[in-house]
C-alpha cells in the first residue's frame, strides 16, 4: 500500500488550502445528499449515511454543515437525480486509474473524464479494463503522533481489522469493506479520531513512471480530475517517487 499511502500524504498537504477544503466540503455534501435521498436521514437505518458522515467529520466538515445538508436533503422532493458511476482508464506509462463520480448528466461527465485522459497522454477504458488490479478495502487512517503503535495495532485487531501498517506518520488500518463501520465505531468508542475512514480501491500491483514528462502528465491528470465537481474520488497504482 506504499504508493497509496504516499499519495494520501501528498494530497493532505494540498488540501490545506482554503479553496481545496471548500471543494472537498462541496463534494462530501453532495455525496451525503444523494445517500439521504436514497436511504433516508436516519443513520441507524442507513449505514451508508453513517459512513459518509464519518468521512465528513474526518475531513473536518463542521457538524452544523452536516446536519444542514441532511435536513435539506430529507425535505427535498424531486430535483436533480444523481447516479454513481465508475470510470476506468490508463494514464501515462500505463498507470491504472479508477475514477468515482456522482453526476446528473452522464454524457457531460464521461466527456470531461475522457478529455482529461486524452489530454494527459492516457486513455479511458471499458468497464473492467483496470479494476482487476484493485481490491475494495475499508481504510481507516489515524494520526501517528499522539498514539503508541502497539496500542493502535491491538485496538484495531480487537475491533476486527484485517491488516495494519504504520509509516512513521500515519496508522493505516484495513478492513473488509462490509466491516468498515463496525471497526470504525469500535475504535471511536476507544477514543480514537480519524484522518479518514472510507471504502477505497487499493492497487494490488504498482506501476512506476521513469521520465519526468510522463510524471508531470500524470500529476496533471490527477489535478484535472480533482477539479471536476462530479468526480468524488480517484485511485491509481502509480508508485510515486520519494520526495
PDB file of C-alpha atoms in Angstrom:
ATOM      1  CA  UNK A   1       0.000   0.000   0.000  1.00  0.00           C
ATOM      2  CA  UNK A   2       3.022   2.295  -0.019  1.00  0.00           C
ATOM      3  CA  UNK A   3       2.096   4.165  -3.168  1.00  0.00           C
ATOM      4  CA  UNK A   4      -1.466   4.586  -1.947  1.00  0.00           C
ATOM      5  CA  UNK A   5      -0.369   5.941   1.443  1.00  0.00           C
ATOM      6  CA  UNK A   6       2.220   8.229  -0.089  1.00  0.00           C
ATOM      7  CA  UNK A   7      -0.334   9.782  -2.413  1.00  0.00           C
ATOM      8  CA  UNK A   8      -2.707  10.338   0.506  1.00  0.00           C
ATOM      9  CA  UNK A   9       0.068  12.134   2.392  1.00  0.00           C
ATOM     10  CA  UNK A  10       0.753  14.399  -0.581  1.00  0.00           C
ATOM     11  CA  UNK A  11      -2.958  15.011  -1.087  1.00  0.00           C
ATOM     12  CA  UNK A  12      -3.384  16.037   2.543  1.00  0.00           C
ATOM     13  CA  UNK A  13      -0.750  18.733   2.074  1.00  0.00           C
ATOM     14  CA  UNK A  14      -2.621  20.087  -0.946  1.00  0.00           C
ATOM     15  CA  UNK A  15      -5.905  20.057   0.943  1.00  0.00           C
ATOM     16  CA  UNK A  16      -4.660  22.599   3.488  1.00  0.00           C
ATOM     17  CA  UNK A  17      -5.578  25.491   1.187  1.00  0.00           C
ATOM     18  CA  UNK A  18      -8.992  27.069   1.727  1.00  0.00           C
ATOM     19  CA  UNK A  19     -10.015  26.591  -1.891  1.00  0.00           C
ATOM     20  CA  UNK A  20      -9.222  22.874  -1.792  1.00  0.00           C
ATOM     21  CA  UNK A  21     -11.063  22.454   1.505  1.00  0.00           C
ATOM     22  CA  UNK A  22     -14.137  24.211   0.107  1.00  0.00           C
ATOM     23  CA  UNK A  23     -14.191  21.848  -2.867  1.00  0.00           C
ATOM     24  CA  UNK A  24     -13.844  18.809  -0.596  1.00  0.00           C
ATOM     25  CA  UNK A  25     -16.711  20.064   1.598  1.00  0.00           C
ATOM     26  CA  UNK A  26     -18.884  20.543  -1.502  1.00  0.00           C
ATOM     27  CA  UNK A  27     -18.177  17.030  -2.828  1.00  0.00           C
ATOM     28  CA  UNK A  28     -18.808  15.358   0.521  1.00  0.00           C
ATOM     29  CA  UNK A  29     -22.014  17.375   0.913  1.00  0.00           C
ATOM     30  CA  UNK A  30     -23.185  16.177  -2.485  1.00  0.00           C
ATOM     31  CA  UNK A  31     -22.456  12.574  -1.511  1.00  0.00           C
ATOM     32  CA  UNK A  32     -24.381  12.895   1.774  1.00  0.00           C
ATOM     33  CA  UNK A  33     -27.337  14.500  -0.005  1.00  0.00           C
ATOM     34  CA  UNK A  34     -27.580  11.653  -2.523  1.00  0.00           C
ATOM     35  CA  UNK A  35     -27.302   8.983   0.195  1.00  0.00           C
ATOM     36  CA  UNK A  36     -30.056  10.643   2.278  1.00  0.00           C
ATOM     37  CA  UNK A  37     -32.385  10.781  -0.726  1.00  0.00           C
ATOM     38  CA  UNK A  38     -31.711   7.111  -1.470  1.00  0.00           C
ATOM     39  CA  UNK A  39     -31.856   5.655   2.044  1.00  0.00           C
ATOM     40  CA  UNK A  40     -33.307   8.265   4.394  1.00  0.00           C
ATOM     41  CA  UNK A  41     -31.837  10.581   7.071  1.00  0.00           C
ATOM     42  CA  UNK A  42     -31.679   8.071   9.956  1.00  0.00           C
ATOM     43  CA  UNK A  43     -28.095   6.882  10.425  1.00  0.00           C
ATOM     44  CA  UNK A  44     -29.240   3.852  12.431  1.00  0.00           C
ATOM     45  CA  UNK A  45     -31.218   2.673   9.393  1.00  0.00           C
ATOM     46  CA  UNK A  46     -28.892   3.996   6.670  1.00  0.00           C
ATOM     47  CA  UNK A  47     -25.379   2.594   7.156  1.00  0.00           C
ATOM     48  CA  UNK A  48     -24.067   4.404   4.062  1.00  0.00           C
ATOM     49  CA  UNK A  49     -25.088   7.714   5.613  1.00  0.00           C
ATOM     50  CA  UNK A  50     -23.247   6.828   8.813  1.00  0.00           C
ATOM     51  CA  UNK A  51     -20.115   6.096   6.776  1.00  0.00           C
ATOM     52  CA  UNK A  52     -20.481   9.335   4.797  1.00  0.00           C
ATOM     53  CA  UNK A  53     -20.918  11.405   7.965  1.00  0.00           C
ATOM     54  CA  UNK A  54     -17.805   9.792   9.471  1.00  0.00           C
ATOM     55  CA  UNK A  55     -15.941  10.664   6.269  1.00  0.00           C
ATOM     56  CA  UNK A  56     -17.185  14.265   6.523  1.00  0.00           C
ATOM     57  CA  UNK A  57     -16.065  14.575  10.132  1.00  0.00           C
ATOM     58  CA  UNK A  58     -12.634  13.140   9.252  1.00  0.00           C
ATOM     59  CA  UNK A  59     -12.373  15.885   6.610  1.00  0.00           C
ATOM     60  CA  UNK A  60     -13.225  18.482   9.298  1.00  0.00           C
ATOM     61  CA  UNK A  61     -16.612  19.400   7.838  1.00  0.00           C
ATOM     62  CA  UNK A  62     -18.411  21.281  10.681  1.00  0.00           C
ATOM     63  CA  UNK A  63     -21.254  19.385  12.377  1.00  0.00           C
ATOM     64  CA  UNK A  64     -23.668  22.244  11.656  1.00  0.00           C
ATOM     65  CA  UNK A  65     -22.946  21.901   7.940  1.00  0.00           C
ATOM     66  CA  UNK A  66     -23.502  18.137   8.041  1.00  0.00           C
ATOM     67  CA  UNK A  67     -26.836  18.495   9.876  1.00  0.00           C
ATOM     68  CA  UNK A  68     -27.970  21.217   7.468  1.00  0.00           C
ATOM     69  CA  UNK A  69     -27.189  19.047   4.431  1.00  0.00           C
ATOM     70  CA  UNK A  70     -29.064  16.059   5.895  1.00  0.00           C
ATOM     71  CA  UNK A  71     -32.139  18.125   6.797  1.00  0.00           C
ATOM     72  CA  UNK A  72     -32.210  19.806   3.405  1.00  0.00           C
ATOM     73  CA  UNK A  73     -31.878  16.521   1.532  1.00  0.00           C
ATOM     74  CA  UNK A  74     -34.533  14.841   3.698  1.00  0.00           C
ATOM     75  CA  UNK A  75     -37.007  17.626   2.940  1.00  0.00           C
ATOM     76  CA  UNK A  76     -36.352  17.910  -0.785  1.00  0.00           C
ATOM     77  CA  UNK A  77     -38.771  16.415  -3.276  1.00  0.00           C
ATOM     78  CA  UNK A  78     -37.675  15.816  -6.862  1.00  0.00           C
ATOM     79  CA  UNK A  79     -34.775  17.966  -8.005  1.00  0.00           C
ATOM     80  CA  UNK A  80     -31.669  16.630  -9.687  1.00  0.00           C
ATOM     81  CA  UNK A  81     -31.291  12.866  -9.780  1.00  0.00           C
ATOM     82  CA  UNK A  82     -27.652  11.821  -9.394  1.00  0.00           C
ATOM     83  CA  UNK A  83     -26.182   8.484 -10.363  1.00  0.00           C
ATOM     84  CA  UNK A  84     -22.967   6.916  -9.152  1.00  0.00           C
ATOM     85  CA  UNK A  85     -20.537   5.974 -11.913  1.00  0.00           C
ATOM     86  CA  UNK A  86     -17.112   4.331 -12.049  1.00  0.00           C
ATOM     87  CA  UNK A  87     -14.683   5.134 -14.878  1.00  0.00           C
ATOM     88  CA  UNK A  88     -11.554   3.104 -15.594  1.00  0.00           C
ATOM     89  CA  UNK A  89      -8.576   4.020 -17.715  1.00  0.00           C
ATOM     90  CA  UNK A  90      -4.832   4.194 -18.182  1.00  0.00           C
ATOM     91  CA  UNK A  91      -2.694   7.243 -17.547  1.00  0.00           C
ATOM     92  CA  UNK A  92       0.855   7.881 -18.838  1.00  0.00           C
ATOM     93  CA  UNK A  93       3.194   4.855 -18.762  1.00  0.00           C
ATOM     94  CA  UNK A  94       0.239   2.511 -18.291  1.00  0.00           C
ATOM     95  CA  UNK A  95      -0.732   3.711 -14.803  1.00  0.00           C
ATOM     96  CA  UNK A  96      -4.145   2.231 -13.923  1.00  0.00           C
ATOM     97  CA  UNK A  97      -6.713   4.812 -12.785  1.00  0.00           C
ATOM     98  CA  UNK A  98     -10.171   4.367 -11.255  1.00  0.00           C
ATOM     99  CA  UNK A  99     -12.476   7.396 -11.022  1.00  0.00           C
ATOM    100  CA  UNK A 100     -15.660   7.531  -8.944  1.00  0.00           C
ATOM    101  CA  UNK A 101     -18.242  10.153  -9.883  1.00  0.00           C
ATOM    102  CA  UNK A 102     -21.684  11.428  -8.885  1.00  0.00           C
ATOM    103  CA  UNK A 103     -23.432  13.083 -11.809  1.00  0.00           C
ATOM    104  CA  UNK A 104     -26.790  14.311 -13.051  1.00  0.00           C
ATOM    105  CA  UNK A 105     -25.521  14.204 -16.645  1.00  0.00           C
ATOM    106  CA  UNK A 106     -23.503  11.111 -17.543  1.00  0.00           C
ATOM    107  CA  UNK A 107     -22.726  12.388 -21.065  1.00  0.00           C
ATOM    108  CA  UNK A 108     -21.145  15.563 -19.688  1.00  0.00           C
ATOM    109  CA  UNK A 109     -19.107  13.729 -17.061  1.00  0.00           C
ATOM    110  CA  UNK A 110     -17.955  10.975 -19.431  1.00  0.00           C
ATOM    111  CA  UNK A 111     -16.909  13.596 -21.967  1.00  0.00           C
ATOM    112  CA  UNK A 112     -14.951  15.552 -19.377  1.00  0.00           C
ATOM    113  CA  UNK A 113     -13.182  12.474 -17.980  1.00  0.00           C
ATOM    114  CA  UNK A 114     -12.310  11.202 -21.474  1.00  0.00           C
ATOM    115  CA  UNK A 115     -10.899  14.631 -22.365  1.00  0.00           C
ATOM    116  CA  UNK A 116      -8.652  14.651 -19.282  1.00  0.00           C
ATOM    117  CA  UNK A 117      -7.222  11.220 -20.083  1.00  0.00           C
ATOM    118  CA  UNK A 118      -6.632  12.137 -23.753  1.00  0.00           C
ATOM    119  CA  UNK A 119      -5.035  15.473 -22.882  1.00  0.00           C
ATOM    120  CA  UNK A 120      -2.589  13.860 -20.456  1.00  0.00           C
ATOM    121  CA  UNK A 121      -1.418  11.009 -22.662  1.00  0.00           C
ATOM    122  CA  UNK A 122      -3.757   8.336 -21.340  1.00  0.00           C
ATOM    123  CA  UNK A 123      -6.997   6.742 -22.479  1.00  0.00           C
ATOM    124  CA  UNK A 124     -10.357   5.954 -20.916  1.00  0.00           C
ATOM    125  CA  UNK A 125     -11.111   2.231 -20.974  1.00  0.00           C
ATOM    126  CA  UNK A 126     -14.111  -0.064 -20.779  1.00  0.00           C
ATOM    127  CA  UNK A 127     -15.607  -1.362 -17.551  1.00  0.00           C
ATOM    128  CA  UNK A 128     -13.253  -3.984 -16.116  1.00  0.00           C
ATOM    129  CA  UNK A 129     -10.213  -2.769 -18.047  1.00  0.00           C
ATOM    130  CA  UNK A 130      -8.211  -1.913 -14.907  1.00  0.00           C
ATOM    131  CA  UNK A 131     -10.420  -2.912 -11.981  1.00  0.00           C
ATOM    132  CA  UNK A 132      -8.775  -6.346 -11.784  1.00  0.00           C
ATOM    133  CA  UNK A 133      -5.659  -4.545 -10.499  1.00  0.00           C
ATOM    134  CA  UNK A 134      -7.504  -3.165  -7.455  1.00  0.00           C
ATOM    135  CA  UNK A 135      -9.357  -4.555  -4.464  1.00  0.00           C
ATOM    136  CA  UNK A 136     -12.016  -2.806  -2.393  1.00  0.00           C
ATOM    137  CA  UNK A 137     -10.966  -2.271   1.195  1.00  0.00           C
ATOM    138  CA  UNK A 138     -12.166  -0.275   4.139  1.00  0.00           C
ATOM    139  CA  UNK A 139      -9.317   2.086   5.031  1.00  0.00           C
ATOM    140  CA  UNK A 140      -9.067   3.919   8.360  1.00  0.00           C
ATOM    141  CA  UNK A 141      -6.222   6.386   8.923  1.00  0.00           C
ATOM    142  CA  UNK A 142      -5.173   7.684  12.344  1.00  0.00           C
ATOM    143  CA  UNK A 143      -2.622  10.408  13.087  1.00  0.00           C
ATOM    144  CA  UNK A 144       0.586   8.793  14.298  1.00  0.00           C
ATOM    145  CA  UNK A 145       2.000  11.466  16.614  1.00  0.00           C
ATOM    146  CA  UNK A 146      -0.258  11.003  19.634  1.00  0.00           C
ATOM    147  CA  UNK A 147      -0.579   7.196  19.736  1.00  0.00           C
ATOM    148  CA  UNK A 148       1.653   4.240  20.502  1.00  0.00           C
ATOM    149  CA  UNK A 149       1.983   1.737  17.657  1.00  0.00           C
ATOM    150  CA  UNK A 150       1.270  -1.329  19.811  1.00  0.00           C
ATOM    151  CA  UNK A 151      -1.782   0.397  21.308  1.00  0.00           C
ATOM    152  CA  UNK A 152      -3.293   1.160  17.902  1.00  0.00           C
ATOM    153  CA  UNK A 153      -2.481  -2.255  16.451  1.00  0.00           C
ATOM    154  CA  UNK A 154      -4.028  -4.105  19.405  1.00  0.00           C
ATOM    155  CA  UNK A 155      -7.176  -1.944  19.284  1.00  0.00           C
ATOM    156  CA  UNK A 156      -7.506  -2.371  15.511  1.00  0.00           C
ATOM    157  CA  UNK A 157      -7.153  -6.150  15.567  1.00  0.00           C
ATOM    158  CA  UNK A 158      -9.567  -6.466  18.504  1.00  0.00           C
ATOM    159  CA  UNK A 159     -12.080  -4.395  16.508  1.00  0.00           C
ATOM    160  CA  UNK A 160     -11.881  -6.847  13.590  1.00  0.00           C
ATOM    161  CA  UNK A 161      -9.382  -5.197  11.249  1.00  0.00           C
ATOM    162  CA  UNK A 162      -7.647  -7.326   8.611  1.00  0.00           C
ATOM    163  CA  UNK A 163      -4.311  -5.521   8.413  1.00  0.00           C
ATOM    164  CA  UNK A 164      -2.312  -2.716   9.991  1.00  0.00           C
ATOM    165  CA  UNK A 165       0.539  -0.520   8.747  1.00  0.00           C
ATOM    166  CA  UNK A 166       2.477   2.415  10.176  1.00  0.00           C
ATOM    167  CA  UNK A 167       4.723   4.592   8.013  1.00  0.00           C
ATOM    168  CA  UNK A 168       6.018   6.782  10.842  1.00  0.00           C
ATOM    169  CA  UNK A 169       3.365   9.461  10.353  1.00  0.00           C
ATOM    170  CA  UNK A 170       0.037   7.709   9.835  1.00  0.00           C
ATOM    171  CA  UNK A 171      -1.502   4.452  11.057  1.00  0.00           C
ATOM    172  CA  UNK A 172      -3.374   2.766   8.209  1.00  0.00           C
ATOM    173  CA  UNK A 173      -5.905   0.113   9.187  1.00  0.00           C
ATOM    174  CA  UNK A 174      -7.559  -2.018   6.504  1.00  0.00           C
ATOM    175  CA  UNK A 175     -10.819  -3.940   6.829  1.00  0.00           C
ATOM    176  CA  UNK A 176     -13.258  -5.896   4.755  1.00  0.00           C
ATOM    177  CA  UNK A 177     -15.441  -3.216   3.070  1.00  0.00           C
ATOM    178  CA  UNK A 178     -18.524  -4.553   4.873  1.00  0.00           C
ATOM    179  CA  UNK A 179     -16.782  -4.277   8.261  1.00  0.00           C
ATOM    180  CA  UNK A 180     -15.593  -0.670   7.924  1.00  0.00           C
ATOM    181  CA  UNK A 181     -18.421   0.806  10.001  1.00  0.00           C
ATOM    182  CA  UNK A 182     -18.088  -1.799  12.745  1.00  0.00           C
ATOM    183  CA  UNK A 183     -14.304  -1.343  13.072  1.00  0.00           C
ATOM    184  CA  UNK A 184     -14.539   2.444  12.907  1.00  0.00           C
ATOM    185  CA  UNK A 185     -17.232   2.556  15.605  1.00  0.00           C
ATOM    186  CA  UNK A 186     -15.224   0.249  17.883  1.00  0.00           C
ATOM    187  CA  UNK A 187     -12.114   2.432  17.550  1.00  0.00           C
ATOM    188  CA  UNK A 188     -14.147   5.605  18.059  1.00  0.00           C
ATOM    189  CA  UNK A 189     -15.533   4.177  21.305  1.00  0.00           C
ATOM    190  CA  UNK A 190     -11.921   3.735  22.470  1.00  0.00           C
ATOM    191  CA  UNK A 191     -11.250   7.431  21.886  1.00  0.00           C
ATOM    192  CA  UNK A 192      -9.519   7.377  18.508  1.00  0.00           C
ATOM    193  CA  UNK A 193     -10.181  10.108  15.939  1.00  0.00           C
ATOM    194  CA  UNK A 194      -9.579   9.646  12.233  1.00  0.00           C
ATOM    195  CA  UNK A 195      -7.866  11.370   9.340  1.00  0.00           C
ATOM    196  CA  UNK A 196     -10.123   9.350   7.044  1.00  0.00           C
ATOM    197  CA  UNK A 197     -12.433   6.344   7.187  1.00  0.00           C
ATOM    198  CA  UNK A 198     -13.871   5.134   3.893  1.00  0.00           C
ATOM    199  CA  UNK A 199     -14.047   2.318   1.371  1.00  0.00           C
ATOM    200  CA  UNK A 200     -11.285   2.657  -1.223  1.00  0.00           C
ATOM    201  CA  UNK A 201      -9.898   0.809  -4.235  1.00  0.00           C
ATOM    202  CA  UNK A 202      -6.401  -0.331  -3.288  1.00  0.00           C
ATOM    203  CA  UNK A 203      -3.938  -1.332  -6.035  1.00  0.00           C
ATOM    204  CA  UNK A 204      -2.609  -4.884  -5.883  1.00  0.00           C
ATOM    205  CA  UNK A 205       0.345  -4.053  -8.165  1.00  0.00           C
ATOM    206  CA  UNK A 206       2.196  -0.766  -8.603  1.00  0.00           C
ATOM    207  CA  UNK A 207       3.480   0.989 -11.752  1.00  0.00           C
ATOM    208  CA  UNK A 208       6.472   3.338 -11.838  1.00  0.00           C
ATOM    209  CA  UNK A 209       6.991   6.257 -14.216  1.00  0.00           C
ATOM    210  CA  UNK A 210      10.587   6.729 -15.327  1.00  0.00           C
ATOM    211  CA  UNK A 211      10.588  10.054 -17.193  1.00  0.00           C
ATOM    212  CA  UNK A 212       9.730  13.474 -15.771  1.00  0.00           C
ATOM    213  CA  UNK A 213       7.443  14.463 -18.661  1.00  0.00           C
ATOM    214  CA  UNK A 214       5.161  11.489 -18.013  1.00  0.00           C
ATOM    215  CA  UNK A 215       5.212  12.183 -14.279  1.00  0.00           C
ATOM    216  CA  UNK A 216       4.128  15.753 -14.952  1.00  0.00           C
ATOM    217  CA  UNK A 217       1.311  14.499 -17.174  1.00  0.00           C
ATOM    218  CA  UNK A 218       0.154  12.051 -14.509  1.00  0.00           C
ATOM    219  CA  UNK A 219       0.079  14.795 -11.888  1.00  0.00           C
ATOM    220  CA  UNK A 220      -1.848  16.998 -14.305  1.00  0.00           C
ATOM    221  CA  UNK A 221      -4.382  14.215 -14.921  1.00  0.00           C
ATOM    222  CA  UNK A 222      -4.964  13.829 -11.180  1.00  0.00           C
ATOM    223  CA  UNK A 223      -5.300  17.602 -10.733  1.00  0.00           C
ATOM    224  CA  UNK A 224      -7.796  17.921 -13.614  1.00  0.00           C
ATOM    225  CA  UNK A 225      -9.916  15.069 -12.279  1.00  0.00           C
ATOM    226  CA  UNK A 226      -9.893  16.524  -8.756  1.00  0.00           C
ATOM    227  CA  UNK A 227     -11.036  19.907 -10.075  1.00  0.00           C
ATOM    228  CA  UNK A 228     -14.128  18.378 -11.684  1.00  0.00           C
ATOM    229  CA  UNK A 229     -17.184  18.841  -9.451  1.00  0.00           C
ATOM    230  CA  UNK A 230     -18.647  15.472 -10.495  1.00  0.00           C
ATOM    231  CA  UNK A 231     -15.542  13.472  -9.524  1.00  0.00           C
ATOM    232  CA  UNK A 232     -15.752  12.177  -5.956  1.00  0.00           C
ATOM    233  CA  UNK A 233     -12.594  10.061  -5.695  1.00  0.00           C
ATOM    234  CA  UNK A 234      -9.567   8.912  -7.702  1.00  0.00           C
ATOM    235  CA  UNK A 235      -7.428   5.823  -7.177  1.00  0.00           C
ATOM    236  CA  UNK A 236      -4.322   4.811  -9.114  1.00  0.00           C
ATOM    237  CA  UNK A 237      -1.401   2.391  -8.946  1.00  0.00           C
ATOM    238  CA  UNK A 238       1.364   4.922  -9.599  1.00  0.00           C
ATOM    239  CA  UNK A 239       4.307   4.188  -7.323  1.00  0.00           C
ATOM    240  CA  UNK A 240       5.182   7.819  -6.700  1.00  0.00           C
ATOM    241  CA  UNK A 241       8.869   8.686  -6.203  1.00  0.00           C
ATOM    242  CA  UNK A 242      10.170   9.621  -2.776  1.00  0.00           C
ATOM    243  CA  UNK A 243      10.187  13.346  -2.124  1.00  0.00           C
TER     244      UNK A 243
END
